[in-house]
Structures are given as C-alpha cells and as structure tokens.
Amino acid sequence: MESPEIASEDSGLIGCFYGYSVTLASFGFFLLLQRLVKCYAIPDWLDEAERWRWNNVLLSLIHAIIIGVWTLSCFRLYPEITDDLIGIKNLYIYTAISFSTGYFASDSFDFIISGHVRERWPIAVHHVVVLWIFLYNLTHCTCLGYTIVALTVEINSVFLHLRKLMKIAKVRRENLAYRANAVATLLTIVTCRFTALGWVSHGIATSYHRFSAFYLYPLSVSVAVMWVLYIVSFHNILTAEFLSKDKKPESRAHRVSGAGPVANGTSNFRGKSE
C-alpha cells in the first residue's frame, strides 16, 4: 500500500512544462557562465588543456555551492521531506532538481563540443545516468526527496573542486588552506556522500515495491557503482594527502619562474578573451 503524497501549497505548479523550462533556463545560464569564466576568470599562465579544465572545474564548483546550500535549505525549510521521500511534492525541491538537471546537461554538452568525452568518459557516463534519473523525477514528479538526499553530495563536491583548482594552481600541499580543505574533503565524503548513499540504499531495500522497474534498475546499478567509487575516492585522497611520504618539494626553477599563482603570492587572470 502506497503512502499518501505530501504536497506543499504551491505544488500545483509542478509538472513537465515548469520543470523543463527551469532546466532549459539553467542550461543557458551555465553556458553563459562558461563563456564569462573563459573570458575573465582563467589564469593566463595555464596551458590550453589546463584552461579548459579550470573552466570546467570552476563551473562545477559554482554548481556545487548553489546546490549544496539549496539542498540544506530544503531540509531546513521543509523537514517533512523525510516523512516520505518518494511521495513528497514540493515546488522548491522540484526547482532545485530542475536547476541541477540543466547543469548536468550543459556539462555534458561541453564535453561533446570540446572533444573531451573519450578522455573523461567515466564522468560522461555518470552524467548520462544522472540525467536519466533526474528527468524521470521531473517527468513523473516522484522520488523528489531521494533526489534531494542524493544532491547533498554536492556539499562534498565543493571541497573536491576546490582541491582540484588548487592542484591546477600548483598550491603547495603544506599550504594551510590546502590542508584544511583536504580535511574538509575527507570529512564530507563520510558525512555527505556515504550518508546520502546509505540513505538511498536503505530506501531501495525497504521501498523497492514503490519504484517502477524503469527507475529502480538504473538507480540500483548506479548506487552500487557509487559505493565502489566513493570508497576508492576516500582511500585515494586519504593516502595522497595524509599517508603518502612521497611529498616532492616544488622545484626551484618553478618557484623562480613564477609559473604558478603561488610563486609570488599573486594570480594573473585574463581580463578579456584572447
């Protein structure tokens, strides 16, 4: 027997037209933001490959910050989410999922037009699965609560993306900000990624009869894969940042040449597109 739906007062707006409209607007927003970052926020000392990576990671960071705050506010403003993660109907939650869908679509589009699909195929496959699940949520207006739970991993993504940017910028591992971010990364992998995945896994095990097969099978496979990836990611970061003794000091030539942003304490960014 299915639980009754929990609907907010504005849930009447929820539907494909609204959801896809927000997704399309989000898609355009991130394409525009990508262009602005490319023109004004990429250090001029990066090579072509690093410029694309900086652009991509910075956009991912912006998305992670927005959605990380948004998901936390969902649980703060609407604690009834946890009463029924499948049947909850809430416009605020639905809009967050629609916005995030637009980001994943724009990031996938960027992979295609930039020719990075082959070298970044694991992320491309991840995006395809995410889009499959999110579009199902938007179309059928179901399982919104579980999707918001899953999106709490973006809190950890904030620190993961900061770590990537600092590595691109060649920030030393002994740097206090770098070390603090490494600790925050590991802590949020446990508190956000493992917790969210455990919550979703519990839902699959106890409420599988309420999911359609079209949704349950790809969700179950993706969750199983995510468990492996998250554990491997935690192990790799823990080993690289805290257990490894192979900490190579930055070369003198690099420090003198100013090839990185921390060489003289400043960062140079392009003020206009080249």
mmCIF file of C-alpha atoms in Angstrom:
data_model
loop_
_atom_site.group_PDB
_atom_site.id
_atom_site.type_symbol
_atom_site.label_atom_id
_atom_site.label_comp_id
_atom_site.label_asym_id
_atom_site.label_seq_id
_atom_site.Cartn_x
_atom_site.Cartn_y
_atom_site.Cartn_z
ATOM 1 C CA MET A 1 0.000 0.000 0.000
ATOM 2 C CA GLU A 2 1.435 3.351 -1.046
ATOM 3 C CA SER A 3 1.799 6.211 1.389
ATOM 4 C CA PRO A 4 -0.265 9.331 0.716
ATOM 5 C CA GLU A 5 1.519 12.108 -1.127
ATOM 6 C CA ILE A 6 2.835 15.036 0.899
ATOM 7 C CA ALA A 7 2.182 18.150 -1.175
ATOM 8 C CA SER A 8 3.025 21.789 -0.499
ATOM 9 C CA GLU A 9 0.575 24.611 -1.213
ATOM 10 C CA ASP A 10 2.363 25.577 -4.434
ATOM 11 C CA SER A 11 2.714 22.003 -5.709
ATOM 12 C CA GLY A 12 0.101 22.708 -8.389
ATOM 13 C CA LEU A 13 2.834 24.342 -10.475
ATOM 14 C CA ILE A 14 4.852 21.132 -10.518
ATOM 15 C CA GLY A 15 4.852 19.488 -13.924
ATOM 16 C CA CYS A 16 6.811 18.848 -17.098
ATOM 17 C CA PHE A 17 6.353 22.338 -18.548
ATOM 18 C CA TYR A 18 7.672 24.068 -15.435
ATOM 19 C CA GLY A 19 10.425 21.520 -14.809
ATOM 20 C CA TYR A 20 11.746 21.524 -18.361
ATOM 21 C CA SER A 21 11.529 25.332 -18.524
ATOM 22 C CA VAL A 22 13.730 25.657 -15.430
ATOM 23 C CA THR A 23 16.090 23.015 -16.829
ATOM 24 C CA LEU A 24 16.404 24.903 -20.112
ATOM 25 C CA ALA A 25 16.985 28.200 -18.296
ATOM 26 C CA SER A 26 19.649 26.532 -16.139
ATOM 27 C CA PHE A 27 21.274 25.056 -19.249
ATOM 28 C CA GLY A 28 21.502 28.526 -20.786
ATOM 29 C CA PHE A 29 22.737 30.046 -17.523
ATOM 30 C CA PHE A 30 25.681 27.661 -17.288
ATOM 31 C CA LEU A 31 26.562 28.103 -20.967
ATOM 32 C CA LEU A 32 26.649 31.868 -20.419
ATOM 33 C CA LEU A 33 28.625 31.443 -17.212
ATOM 34 C CA GLN A 34 31.063 29.195 -19.042
ATOM 35 C CA ARG A 35 31.712 31.966 -21.549
ATOM 36 C CA LEU A 36 32.182 34.567 -18.804
ATOM 37 C CA VAL A 37 34.630 32.339 -16.930
ATOM 38 C CA LYS A 38 36.541 31.695 -20.155
ATOM 39 C CA CYS A 39 36.836 35.420 -20.795
ATOM 40 C CA TYR A 40 37.512 36.771 -17.328
ATOM 41 C CA ALA A 41 38.410 34.104 -14.762
ATOM 42 C CA ILE A 42 41.120 31.862 -16.204
ATOM 43 C CA PRO A 43 44.756 32.454 -15.144
ATOM 44 C CA ASP A 44 46.805 33.435 -18.196
ATOM 45 C CA TRP A 45 49.736 31.185 -17.281
ATOM 46 C CA LEU A 46 47.757 27.973 -17.810
ATOM 47 C CA ASP A 47 48.237 25.957 -20.986
ATOM 48 C CA GLU A 48 45.298 25.159 -23.273
ATOM 49 C CA ALA A 49 44.392 21.849 -21.627
ATOM 50 C CA GLU A 50 44.575 23.336 -18.126
ATOM 51 C CA ARG A 51 42.467 26.320 -19.211
ATOM 52 C CA TRP A 52 39.641 24.039 -20.265
ATOM 53 C CA ARG A 53 39.954 22.026 -17.048
ATOM 54 C CA TRP A 54 40.000 25.179 -14.892
ATOM 55 C CA ASN A 55 36.883 26.442 -16.669
ATOM 56 C CA ASN A 56 35.079 23.119 -16.246
ATOM 57 C CA VAL A 57 36.015 22.645 -12.587
ATOM 58 C CA LEU A 58 35.151 26.251 -11.680
ATOM 59 C CA LEU A 59 31.675 25.856 -13.191
ATOM 60 C CA SER A 60 31.272 22.590 -11.275
ATOM 61 C CA LEU A 61 32.294 24.421 -8.094
ATOM 62 C CA ILE A 62 29.680 27.121 -8.673
ATOM 63 C CA HIS A 63 27.001 24.483 -9.214
ATOM 64 C CA ALA A 64 28.118 22.596 -6.102
ATOM 65 C CA ILE A 65 27.942 25.740 -3.946
ATOM 66 C CA ILE A 66 24.474 26.685 -5.210
ATOM 67 C CA ILE A 67 23.004 23.179 -4.901
ATOM 68 C CA GLY A 68 24.809 22.438 -1.629
ATOM 69 C CA VAL A 69 23.183 25.465 0.003
ATOM 70 C CA TRP A 70 19.873 24.734 -1.749
ATOM 71 C CA THR A 71 19.665 21.129 -0.507
ATOM 72 C CA LEU A 72 20.454 22.132 3.071
ATOM 73 C CA SER A 73 17.748 24.788 2.910
ATOM 74 C CA CYS A 74 15.294 22.163 1.625
ATOM 75 C CA PHE A 75 15.684 20.122 4.810
ATOM 76 C CA ARG A 76 15.654 23.251 6.971
ATOM 77 C CA LEU A 77 12.510 24.758 5.413
ATOM 78 C CA TYR A 78 10.640 21.521 4.723
ATOM 79 C CA PRO A 79 11.574 18.902 7.342
ATOM 80 C CA GLU A 80 8.536 16.866 6.252
ATOM 81 C CA ILE A 81 10.666 15.691 3.315
ATOM 82 C CA THR A 82 11.874 12.811 5.444
ATOM 83 C CA ASP A 83 8.300 11.628 6.106
ATOM 84 C CA ASP A 84 8.007 10.297 2.559
ATOM 85 C CA LEU A 85 10.986 10.700 0.252
ATOM 86 C CA ILE A 86 9.043 9.159 -2.621
ATOM 87 C CA GLY A 87 5.684 10.917 -2.382
ATOM 88 C CA ILE A 88 6.799 14.427 -1.396
ATOM 89 C CA LYS A 89 5.552 17.126 -3.799
ATOM 90 C CA ASN A 90 7.234 20.491 -3.246
ATOM 91 C CA LEU A 91 7.950 23.245 -5.776
ATOM 92 C CA TYR A 92 11.130 24.419 -4.033
ATOM 93 C CA ILE A 93 12.576 20.896 -4.152
ATOM 94 C CA TYR A 94 11.344 20.320 -7.706
ATOM 95 C CA THR A 95 13.002 23.566 -8.851
ATOM 96 C CA ALA A 96 16.330 22.555 -7.281
ATOM 97 C CA ILE A 97 16.296 19.266 -9.190
ATOM 98 C CA SER A 98 15.331 21.051 -12.428
ATOM 99 C CA PHE A 99 18.179 23.548 -11.965
ATOM 100 C CA SER A 100 20.705 20.784 -11.314
ATOM 101 C CA THR A 101 19.465 18.866 -14.372
ATOM 102 C CA GLY A 102 20.268 21.904 -16.506
ATOM 103 C CA TYR A 103 23.813 21.961 -15.134
ATOM 104 C CA PHE A 104 24.482 18.291 -15.883
ATOM 105 C CA ALA A 105 23.078 18.773 -19.393
ATOM 106 C CA SER A 106 25.330 21.785 -20.019
ATOM 107 C CA ASP A 107 28.393 19.983 -18.653
ATOM 108 C CA SER A 108 27.667 17.005 -20.917
ATOM 109 C CA PHE A 109 27.261 19.386 -23.855
ATOM 110 C CA ASP A 110 30.627 20.952 -23.012
ATOM 111 C CA PHE A 111 32.292 17.511 -23.036
ATOM 112 C CA ILE A 112 30.884 16.852 -26.502
ATOM 113 C CA ILE A 113 31.718 20.145 -28.210
ATOM 114 C CA SER A 114 35.189 20.346 -26.621
ATOM 115 C CA GLY A 115 36.096 16.780 -27.597
ATOM 116 C CA HIS A 116 36.766 15.581 -24.042
ATOM 117 C CA VAL A 117 34.204 12.763 -23.941
ATOM 118 C CA ARG A 118 36.729 9.991 -24.600
ATOM 119 C CA GLU A 119 39.282 11.080 -22.001
ATOM 120 C CA ARG A 120 36.616 11.846 -19.392
ATOM 121 C CA TRP A 121 34.239 9.017 -20.206
ATOM 122 C CA PRO A 122 33.596 7.949 -16.572
ATOM 123 C CA ILE A 123 32.214 11.411 -15.796
ATOM 124 C CA ALA A 124 30.276 11.402 -19.082
ATOM 125 C CA VAL A 125 28.675 8.059 -18.180
ATOM 126 C CA HIS A 126 27.888 9.389 -14.694
ATOM 127 C CA HIS A 127 26.149 12.406 -16.250
ATOM 128 C CA VAL A 128 24.067 10.187 -18.549
ATOM 129 C CA VAL A 129 22.832 8.116 -15.592
ATOM 130 C CA VAL A 130 22.140 11.229 -13.514
ATOM 131 C CA LEU A 131 20.197 12.835 -16.355
ATOM 132 C CA TRP A 132 18.185 9.624 -16.827
ATOM 133 C CA ILE A 133 17.190 9.588 -13.151
ATOM 134 C CA PHE A 134 16.594 13.342 -12.834
ATOM 135 C CA LEU A 135 14.485 13.539 -15.995
ATOM 136 C CA TYR A 136 12.406 10.638 -14.685
ATOM 137 C CA ASN A 137 11.875 12.611 -11.465
ATOM 138 C CA LEU A 138 10.832 15.719 -13.358
ATOM 139 C CA THR A 139 8.539 13.873 -15.764
ATOM 140 C CA HIS A 140 6.747 11.708 -13.202
ATOM 141 C CA CYS A 141 7.072 14.092 -10.224
ATOM 142 C CA THR A 142 8.142 11.268 -7.937
ATOM 143 C CA CYS A 143 11.100 10.356 -5.702
ATOM 144 C CA LEU A 144 11.953 14.056 -5.318
ATOM 145 C CA GLY A 145 13.016 13.529 -1.713
ATOM 146 C CA TYR A 146 15.531 10.823 -2.599
ATOM 147 C CA THR A 147 16.992 13.015 -5.308
ATOM 148 C CA ILE A 148 17.475 15.871 -2.850
ATOM 149 C CA VAL A 149 19.172 13.439 -0.470
ATOM 150 C CA ALA A 150 21.462 12.382 -3.326
ATOM 151 C CA LEU A 151 22.235 16.020 -4.150
ATOM 152 C CA THR A 152 23.674 16.591 -0.667
ATOM 153 C CA VAL A 153 26.855 15.043 -2.098
ATOM 154 C CA GLU A 154 27.390 18.439 -3.736
ATOM 155 C CA ILE A 155 28.446 19.745 -0.322
ATOM 156 C CA ASN A 156 31.444 17.436 -0.558
ATOM 157 C CA SER A 157 31.885 18.392 -4.218
ATOM 158 C CA VAL A 158 32.612 21.972 -3.116
ATOM 159 C CA PHE A 159 35.780 20.790 -1.369
ATOM 160 C CA LEU A 160 36.677 18.279 -4.085
ATOM 161 C CA HIS A 161 36.518 21.000 -6.741
ATOM 162 C CA LEU A 162 38.487 23.432 -4.571
ATOM 163 C CA ARG A 163 41.144 20.739 -4.209
ATOM 164 C CA LYS A 164 41.285 20.311 -7.999
ATOM 165 C CA LEU A 165 41.608 24.059 -8.557
ATOM 166 C CA MET A 166 44.401 24.327 -6.008
ATOM 167 C CA LYS A 167 46.225 21.428 -7.638
ATOM 168 C CA ILE A 168 45.887 23.073 -11.057
ATOM 169 C CA ALA A 169 47.179 26.289 -9.492
ATOM 170 C CA LYS A 170 50.088 24.290 -8.002
ATOM 171 C CA VAL A 171 49.336 25.327 -4.445
ATOM 172 C CA ARG A 172 51.762 23.545 -2.141
ATOM 173 C CA ARG A 173 50.441 20.699 -0.053
ATOM 174 C CA GLU A 174 51.942 22.338 3.019
ATOM 175 C CA ASN A 175 49.717 25.383 2.473
ATOM 176 C CA LEU A 176 47.313 25.806 5.416
ATOM 177 C CA ALA A 177 44.275 26.380 3.193
ATOM 178 C CA TYR A 178 45.130 23.287 1.146
ATOM 179 C CA ARG A 179 45.490 21.131 4.267
ATOM 180 C CA ALA A 180 42.246 22.442 5.772
ATOM 181 C CA ASN A 181 40.427 21.730 2.521
ATOM 182 C CA ALA A 182 41.854 18.196 2.429
ATOM 183 C CA VAL A 183 40.490 17.526 5.919
ATOM 184 C CA ALA A 184 37.098 19.001 4.974
ATOM 185 C CA THR A 185 37.060 16.856 1.823
ATOM 186 C CA LEU A 186 37.508 13.619 3.774
ATOM 187 C CA LEU A 187 35.020 14.610 6.469
ATOM 188 C CA THR A 188 32.319 15.498 3.954
ATOM 189 C CA ILE A 189 32.893 12.315 1.953
ATOM 190 C CA VAL A 190 31.853 10.474 5.107
ATOM 191 C CA THR A 191 29.102 12.830 6.309
ATOM 192 C CA CYS A 192 27.631 13.654 2.899
ATOM 193 C CA ARG A 193 28.486 11.022 0.304
ATOM 194 C CA PHE A 194 28.428 7.909 2.497
ATOM 195 C CA THR A 195 25.386 9.120 4.448
ATOM 196 C CA ALA A 196 23.408 10.075 1.336
ATOM 197 C CA LEU A 197 24.285 6.844 -0.435
ATOM 198 C CA GLY A 198 23.405 4.813 2.648
ATOM 199 C CA TRP A 199 20.048 6.598 2.886
ATOM 200 C CA VAL A 200 19.240 5.919 -0.762
ATOM 201 C CA SER A 201 20.420 2.299 -0.429
ATOM 202 C CA HIS A 202 18.120 1.818 2.561
ATOM 203 C CA GLY A 203 15.244 3.253 0.536
ATOM 204 C CA ILE A 204 15.886 0.835 -2.313
ATOM 205 C CA ALA A 205 15.982 -2.117 0.092
ATOM 206 C CA THR A 206 12.832 -1.188 2.041
ATOM 207 C CA SER A 207 10.652 0.591 -0.541
ATOM 208 C CA TYR A 208 11.613 -1.108 -3.799
ATOM 209 C CA HIS A 209 7.970 -2.067 -4.367
ATOM 210 C CA ARG A 210 7.102 1.621 -4.720
ATOM 211 C CA PHE A 211 9.627 2.226 -7.527
ATOM 212 C CA SER A 212 8.922 1.455 -11.164
ATOM 213 C CA ALA A 213 11.301 -1.024 -12.799
ATOM 214 C CA PHE A 214 12.222 1.696 -15.305
ATOM 215 C CA TYR A 215 13.594 3.721 -12.379
ATOM 216 C CA LEU A 216 14.653 1.032 -9.907
ATOM 217 C CA TYR A 217 17.135 -0.899 -12.062
ATOM 218 C CA PRO A 218 19.334 2.005 -13.259
ATOM 219 C CA LEU A 219 19.155 3.530 -9.771
ATOM 220 C CA SER A 220 20.265 0.282 -8.120
ATOM 221 C CA VAL A 221 23.166 -0.195 -10.534
ATOM 222 C CA SER A 222 24.325 3.404 -10.163
ATOM 223 C CA VAL A 223 24.172 3.193 -6.348
ATOM 224 C CA ALA A 224 26.251 0.008 -6.366
ATOM 225 C CA VAL A 225 28.854 1.647 -8.615
ATOM 226 C CA MET A 226 28.853 4.802 -6.485
ATOM 227 C CA TRP A 227 29.671 2.809 -3.344
ATOM 228 C CA VAL A 228 32.802 1.487 -5.025
ATOM 229 C CA LEU A 229 33.800 4.884 -6.428
ATOM 230 C CA TYR A 230 33.246 6.724 -3.143
ATOM 231 C CA ILE A 231 35.271 4.220 -1.129
ATOM 232 C CA VAL A 232 38.090 4.324 -3.687
ATOM 233 C CA SER A 233 37.983 8.129 -3.749
ATOM 234 C CA PHE A 234 38.162 8.331 0.052
ATOM 235 C CA HIS A 235 41.102 5.900 0.127
ATOM 236 C CA ASN A 236 42.964 7.725 -2.646
ATOM 237 C CA ILE A 237 42.598 11.167 -1.068
ATOM 238 C CA LEU A 238 43.476 9.886 2.408
ATOM 239 C CA THR A 239 46.575 8.172 1.031
ATOM 240 C CA ALA A 240 47.668 11.058 -1.172
ATOM 241 C CA GLU A 241 47.183 13.800 1.408
ATOM 242 C CA PHE A 242 47.981 12.179 4.744
ATOM 243 C CA LEU A 243 49.562 8.725 4.415
ATOM 244 C CA SER A 244 51.928 9.148 1.491
ATOM 245 C CA LYS A 245 55.522 10.012 2.341
ATOM 246 C CA ASP A 246 56.340 10.939 -1.239
ATOM 247 C CA LYS A 247 55.860 14.694 -0.968
ATOM 248 C CA LYS A 248 58.020 16.187 -3.662
ATOM 249 C CA PRO A 249 59.080 19.765 -2.930
ATOM 250 C CA GLU A 250 58.347 22.341 -5.551
ATOM 251 C CA SER A 251 61.319 22.810 -7.856
ATOM 252 C CA ARG A 252 63.456 25.915 -7.518
ATOM 253 C CA ALA A 253 63.026 26.638 -11.240
ATOM 254 C CA HIS A 254 59.252 26.684 -10.828
ATOM 255 C CA ARG A 255 59.428 28.998 -7.823
ATOM 256 C CA VAL A 256 61.719 31.442 -9.636
ATOM 257 C CA SER A 257 59.927 31.393 -12.978
ATOM 258 C CA GLY A 258 56.562 32.302 -11.471
ATOM 259 C CA ALA A 259 54.835 29.585 -13.472
ATOM 260 C CA GLY A 260 52.237 29.121 -10.763
ATOM 261 C CA PRO A 261 49.975 31.502 -8.872
ATOM 262 C CA VAL A 262 51.696 31.000 -5.530
ATOM 263 C CA ALA A 263 55.182 31.764 -6.788
ATOM 264 C CA ASN A 264 54.953 35.448 -5.913
ATOM 265 C CA GLY A 265 51.699 35.448 -3.969
ATOM 266 C CA THR A 266 49.555 36.675 -6.859
ATOM 267 C CA SER A 267 47.373 35.209 -9.557
ATOM 268 C CA ASN A 268 47.054 36.593 -13.066
ATOM 269 C CA PHE A 269 43.738 36.346 -14.842
ATOM 270 C CA ARG A 270 42.823 37.280 -18.359
ATOM 271 C CA GLY A 271 40.747 40.425 -18.380
ATOM 272 C CA LYS A 272 39.331 39.633 -21.819
ATOM 273 C CA SER A 273 39.066 36.726 -24.185
ATOM 274 C CA GLU A 274 42.060 36.001 -26.355
#
